[in-house]
CSV table of C-alpha atoms and ligand atoms in Angstrom, one decimal:
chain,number,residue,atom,x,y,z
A,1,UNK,CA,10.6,10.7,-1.6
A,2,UNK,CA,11.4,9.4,-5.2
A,3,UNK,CA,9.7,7.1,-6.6
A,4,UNK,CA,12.1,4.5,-6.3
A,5,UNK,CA,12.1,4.5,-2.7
A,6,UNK,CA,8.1,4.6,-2.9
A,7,UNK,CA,8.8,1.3,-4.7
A,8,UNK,CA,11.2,-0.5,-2.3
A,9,UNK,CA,8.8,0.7,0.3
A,10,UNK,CA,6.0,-1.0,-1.1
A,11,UNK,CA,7.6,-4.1,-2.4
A,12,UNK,CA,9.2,-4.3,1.1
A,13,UNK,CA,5.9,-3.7,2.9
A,14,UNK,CA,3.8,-6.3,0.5
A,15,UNK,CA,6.2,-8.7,-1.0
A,16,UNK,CA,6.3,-9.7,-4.6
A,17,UNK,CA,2.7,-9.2,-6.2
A,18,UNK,CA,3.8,-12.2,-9.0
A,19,UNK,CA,1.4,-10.3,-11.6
A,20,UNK,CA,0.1,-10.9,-14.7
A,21,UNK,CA,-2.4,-14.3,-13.6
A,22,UNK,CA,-2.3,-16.3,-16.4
A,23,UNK,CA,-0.3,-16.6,-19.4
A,24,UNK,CA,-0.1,-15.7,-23.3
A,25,UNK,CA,-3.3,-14.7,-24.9
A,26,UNK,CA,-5.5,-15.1,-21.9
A,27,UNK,CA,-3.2,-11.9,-20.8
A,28,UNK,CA,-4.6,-9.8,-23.2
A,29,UNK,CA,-8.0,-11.2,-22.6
A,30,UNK,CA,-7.9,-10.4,-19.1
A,31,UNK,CA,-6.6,-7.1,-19.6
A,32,UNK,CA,-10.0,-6.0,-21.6
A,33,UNK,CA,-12.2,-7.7,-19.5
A,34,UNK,CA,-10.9,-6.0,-16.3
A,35,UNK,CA,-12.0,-2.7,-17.8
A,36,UNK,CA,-14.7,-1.6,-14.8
A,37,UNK,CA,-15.1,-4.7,-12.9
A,38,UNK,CA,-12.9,-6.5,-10.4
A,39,UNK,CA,-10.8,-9.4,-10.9
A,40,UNK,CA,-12.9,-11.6,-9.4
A,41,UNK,CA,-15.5,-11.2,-12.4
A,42,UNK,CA,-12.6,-11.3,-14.9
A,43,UNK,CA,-11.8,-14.9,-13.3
A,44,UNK,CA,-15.2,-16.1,-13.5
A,45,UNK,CA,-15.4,-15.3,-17.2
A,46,UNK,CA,-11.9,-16.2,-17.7
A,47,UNK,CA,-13.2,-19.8,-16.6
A,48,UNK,CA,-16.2,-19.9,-19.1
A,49,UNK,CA,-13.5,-18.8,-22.2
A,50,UNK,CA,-11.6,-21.9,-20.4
A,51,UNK,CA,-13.8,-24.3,-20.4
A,52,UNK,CA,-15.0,-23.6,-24.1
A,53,UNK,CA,-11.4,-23.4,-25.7
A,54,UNK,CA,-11.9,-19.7,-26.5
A,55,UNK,CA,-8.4,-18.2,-25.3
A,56,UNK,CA,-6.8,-17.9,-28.6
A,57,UNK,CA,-7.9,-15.3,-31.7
A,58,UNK,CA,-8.3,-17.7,-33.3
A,59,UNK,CA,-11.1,-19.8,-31.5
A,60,UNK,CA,-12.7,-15.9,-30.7
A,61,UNK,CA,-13.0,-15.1,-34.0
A,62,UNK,CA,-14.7,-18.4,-35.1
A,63,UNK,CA,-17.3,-18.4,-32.1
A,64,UNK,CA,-20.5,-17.5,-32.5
A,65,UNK,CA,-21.0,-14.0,-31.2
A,66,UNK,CA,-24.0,-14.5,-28.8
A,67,UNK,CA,-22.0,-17.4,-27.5
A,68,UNK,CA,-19.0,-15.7,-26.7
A,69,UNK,CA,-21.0,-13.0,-25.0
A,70,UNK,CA,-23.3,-15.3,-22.7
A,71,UNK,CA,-19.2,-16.1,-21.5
A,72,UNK,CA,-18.6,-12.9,-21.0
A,73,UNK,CA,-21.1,-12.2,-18.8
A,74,UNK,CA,-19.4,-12.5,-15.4
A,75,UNK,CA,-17.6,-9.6,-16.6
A,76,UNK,CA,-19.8,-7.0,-17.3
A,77,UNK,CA,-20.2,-4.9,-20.2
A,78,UNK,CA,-20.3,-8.1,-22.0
A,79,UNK,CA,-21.9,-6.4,-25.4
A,80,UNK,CA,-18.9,-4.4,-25.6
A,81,UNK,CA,-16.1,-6.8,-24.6
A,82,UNK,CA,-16.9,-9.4,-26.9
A,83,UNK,CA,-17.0,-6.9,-29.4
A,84,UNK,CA,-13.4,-5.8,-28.3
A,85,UNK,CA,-12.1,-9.2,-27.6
A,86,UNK,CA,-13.1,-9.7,-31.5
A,87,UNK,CA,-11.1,-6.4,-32.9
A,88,UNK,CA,-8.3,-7.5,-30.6
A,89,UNK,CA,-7.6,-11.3,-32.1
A,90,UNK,CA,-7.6,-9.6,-35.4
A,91,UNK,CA,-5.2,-7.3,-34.8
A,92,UNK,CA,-3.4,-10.2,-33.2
A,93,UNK,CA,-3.5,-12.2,-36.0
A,94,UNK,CA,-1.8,-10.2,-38.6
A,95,UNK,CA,0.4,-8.6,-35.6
A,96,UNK,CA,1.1,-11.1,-32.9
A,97,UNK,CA,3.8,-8.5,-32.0
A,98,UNK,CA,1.9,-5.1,-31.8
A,99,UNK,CA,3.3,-1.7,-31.5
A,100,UNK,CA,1.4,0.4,-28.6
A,101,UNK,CA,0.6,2.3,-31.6
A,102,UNK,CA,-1.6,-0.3,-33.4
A,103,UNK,CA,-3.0,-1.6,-29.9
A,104,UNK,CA,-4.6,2.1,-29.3
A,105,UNK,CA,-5.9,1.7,-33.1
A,106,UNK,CA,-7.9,-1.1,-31.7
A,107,UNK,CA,-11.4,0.5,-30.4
A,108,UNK,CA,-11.9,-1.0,-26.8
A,109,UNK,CA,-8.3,-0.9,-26.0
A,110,UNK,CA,-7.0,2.4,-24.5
A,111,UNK,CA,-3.6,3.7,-22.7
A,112,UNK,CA,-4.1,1.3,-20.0
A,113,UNK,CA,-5.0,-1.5,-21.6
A,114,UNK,CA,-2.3,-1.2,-24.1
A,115,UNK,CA,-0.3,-0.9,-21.5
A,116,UNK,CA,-1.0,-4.3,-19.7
A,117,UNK,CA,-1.2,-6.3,-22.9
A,118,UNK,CA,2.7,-4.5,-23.4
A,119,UNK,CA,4.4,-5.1,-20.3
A,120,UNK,CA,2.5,-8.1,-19.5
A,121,UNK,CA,2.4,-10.4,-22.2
A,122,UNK,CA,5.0,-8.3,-24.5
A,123,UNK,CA,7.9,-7.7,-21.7
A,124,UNK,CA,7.9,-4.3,-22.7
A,125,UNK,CA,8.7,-1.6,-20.7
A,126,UNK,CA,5.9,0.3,-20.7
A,127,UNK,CA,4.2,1.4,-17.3
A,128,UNK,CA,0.9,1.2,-16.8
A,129,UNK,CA,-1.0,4.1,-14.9
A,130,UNK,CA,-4.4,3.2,-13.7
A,131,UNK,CA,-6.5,5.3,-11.4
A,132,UNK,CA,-5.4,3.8,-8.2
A,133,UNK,CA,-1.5,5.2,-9.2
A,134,UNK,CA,-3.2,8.7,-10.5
A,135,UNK,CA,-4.7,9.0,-6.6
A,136,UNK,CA,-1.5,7.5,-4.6
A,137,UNK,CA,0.7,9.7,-6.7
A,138,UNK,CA,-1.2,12.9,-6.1
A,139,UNK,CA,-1.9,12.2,-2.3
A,140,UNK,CA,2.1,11.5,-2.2
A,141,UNK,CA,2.9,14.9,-3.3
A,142,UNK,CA,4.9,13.7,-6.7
A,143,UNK,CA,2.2,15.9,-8.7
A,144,UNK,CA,-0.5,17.4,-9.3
A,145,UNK,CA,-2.4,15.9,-12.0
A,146,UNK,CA,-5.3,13.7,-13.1
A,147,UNK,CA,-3.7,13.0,-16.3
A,148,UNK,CA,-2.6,9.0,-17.1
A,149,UNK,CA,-0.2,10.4,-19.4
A,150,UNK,CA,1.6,12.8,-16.7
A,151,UNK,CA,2.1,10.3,-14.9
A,152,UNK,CA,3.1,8.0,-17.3
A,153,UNK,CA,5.9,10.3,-18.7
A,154,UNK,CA,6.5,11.0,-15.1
A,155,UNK,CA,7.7,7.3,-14.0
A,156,UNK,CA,8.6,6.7,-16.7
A,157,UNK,CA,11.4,9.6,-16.7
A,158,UNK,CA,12.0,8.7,-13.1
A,159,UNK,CA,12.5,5.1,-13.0
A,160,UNK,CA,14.9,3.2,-15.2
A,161,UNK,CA,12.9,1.1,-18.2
A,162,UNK,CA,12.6,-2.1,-16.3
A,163,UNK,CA,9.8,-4.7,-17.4
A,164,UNK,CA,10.4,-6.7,-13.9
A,165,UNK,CA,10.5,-3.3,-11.7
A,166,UNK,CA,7.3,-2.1,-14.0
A,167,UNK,CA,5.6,-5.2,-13.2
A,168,UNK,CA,6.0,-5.0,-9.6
A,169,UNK,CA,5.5,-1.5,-9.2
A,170,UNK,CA,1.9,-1.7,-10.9
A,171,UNK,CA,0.7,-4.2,-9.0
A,172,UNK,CA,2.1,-2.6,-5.7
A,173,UNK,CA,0.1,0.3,-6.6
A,174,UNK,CA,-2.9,-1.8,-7.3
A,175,UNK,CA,-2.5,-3.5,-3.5
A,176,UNK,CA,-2.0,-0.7,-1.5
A,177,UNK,CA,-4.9,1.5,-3.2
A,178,UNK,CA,-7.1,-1.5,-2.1
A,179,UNK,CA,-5.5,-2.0,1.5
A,180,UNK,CA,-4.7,1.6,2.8
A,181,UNK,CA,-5.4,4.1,-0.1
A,182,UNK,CA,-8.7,4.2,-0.3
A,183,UNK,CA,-10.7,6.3,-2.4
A,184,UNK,CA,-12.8,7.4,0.4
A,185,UNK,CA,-11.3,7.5,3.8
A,186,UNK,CA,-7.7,6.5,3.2
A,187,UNK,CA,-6.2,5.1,6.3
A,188,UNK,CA,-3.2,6.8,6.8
A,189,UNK,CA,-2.9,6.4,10.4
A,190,UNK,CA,-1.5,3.2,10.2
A,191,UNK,CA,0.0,3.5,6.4
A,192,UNK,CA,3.4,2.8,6.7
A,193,UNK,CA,3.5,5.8,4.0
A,194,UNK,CA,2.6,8.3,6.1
A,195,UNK,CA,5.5,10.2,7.5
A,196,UNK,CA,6.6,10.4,3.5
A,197,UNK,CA,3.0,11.0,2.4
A,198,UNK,CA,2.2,15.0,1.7
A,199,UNK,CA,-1.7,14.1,2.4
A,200,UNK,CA,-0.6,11.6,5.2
A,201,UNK,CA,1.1,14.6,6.8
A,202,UNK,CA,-2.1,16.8,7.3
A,203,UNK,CA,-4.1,13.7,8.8
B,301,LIG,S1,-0.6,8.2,4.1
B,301,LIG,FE1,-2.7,8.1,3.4
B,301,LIG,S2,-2.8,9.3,1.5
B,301,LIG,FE2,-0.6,8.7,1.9
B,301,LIG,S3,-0.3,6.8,0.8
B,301,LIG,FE3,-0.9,6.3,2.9
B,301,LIG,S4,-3.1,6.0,2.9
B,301,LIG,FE4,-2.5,7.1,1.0
């Protein structure tokens, strides 16, 4: 299987994921705050910044620290994540356009941030490899490799540079690592993936 046809298999299976929630800056936001914690915590958070005008650089950079970070606090790691939310809205505001390049100079923001802030808010094509596509694309049989940049080089060489079919394909990825792909106990008895699926195979 290529991963093209992984793709139309998902999307076919689970429908359009309609990824990122939320729109300019609060994209970026959400992207750091989702570092180690679900989504859930991200919205709660999300909803403090919300309610206290703090989705802009701007407003983040003017806020009293110890306020921003009792916001934070849904999120976890709020010590650190207001710290990063801080170098982030100054890179933004002298580069409200930043290369992937200057994101990664920001400390807080690694590959996989960058690469949501990119593809998400940007439109660029840039796919994002999280650890739920590093253990889907292993048990597949595509590679063999625990490295996010394999498999970023790897889709990326594979699939066409598409910001709508990188979108989609992330957030598949995201779904079916919750629903069938488990970490622990995957259940591929009933994963539509399995007669494709080299670890499916053996079950
Ligand atoms: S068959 Fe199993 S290992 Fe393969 S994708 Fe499905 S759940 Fe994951």
């Amino acid at each position: 299987m290529e991963p093209k046809e992984l793709y139309d298999k998902l999307l076919s299976y689970y429908g359009p994921q309609h990824w990122w929630p939320g729109e300019g800056f609060e994209i970026a936001i959400g992207a750091i705050l989702t570092q180690n914690t679900s989504w859930t915590n991200v919205e709660k958070a999300l909803a403090n910044l919300r309610k206290h005008k703090l989705l802009s650089p701007r407003r983040i950079l003017d806020c009293d620290l110890a306020f921003l970070k009792k916001q934070l606090t849904p999120a976890g790691y709020y010590n650190q994540k207001a710290v990063y939310l801080r170098n982030l809205s100054q890179l933004w505001l002298i580069h409200s356009n930043p290369t992937r390049e200057q994101l990664l100079s920001v400390k807080g923001i690694g590959a996989e941030t960058a690469d949501s802030i990119l593809l998400y808010l940007l439109a660029q094509p840039e796919f994002v490899i999280d650890a739920y596509t590093v253990r889907i694309s292993n048990r597949l049989g595509f590679g063999n490799s625990t490295k996010k940049n394999y498999w970023k080089r790897f889709y990326e060489q594979k699939l066409e540079a598409d910001v709508h079919l990188y979108n989609e394909f992330h957030a598949l990825f995201v779904i079916h690592a919750k629903i069938f792909c488990k970490k622990q106990d995957p259940l591929c008895q009933t994963c539509f993936l399995q007669e494709k699926c080299a670890c499916g195979k053996k079950k």
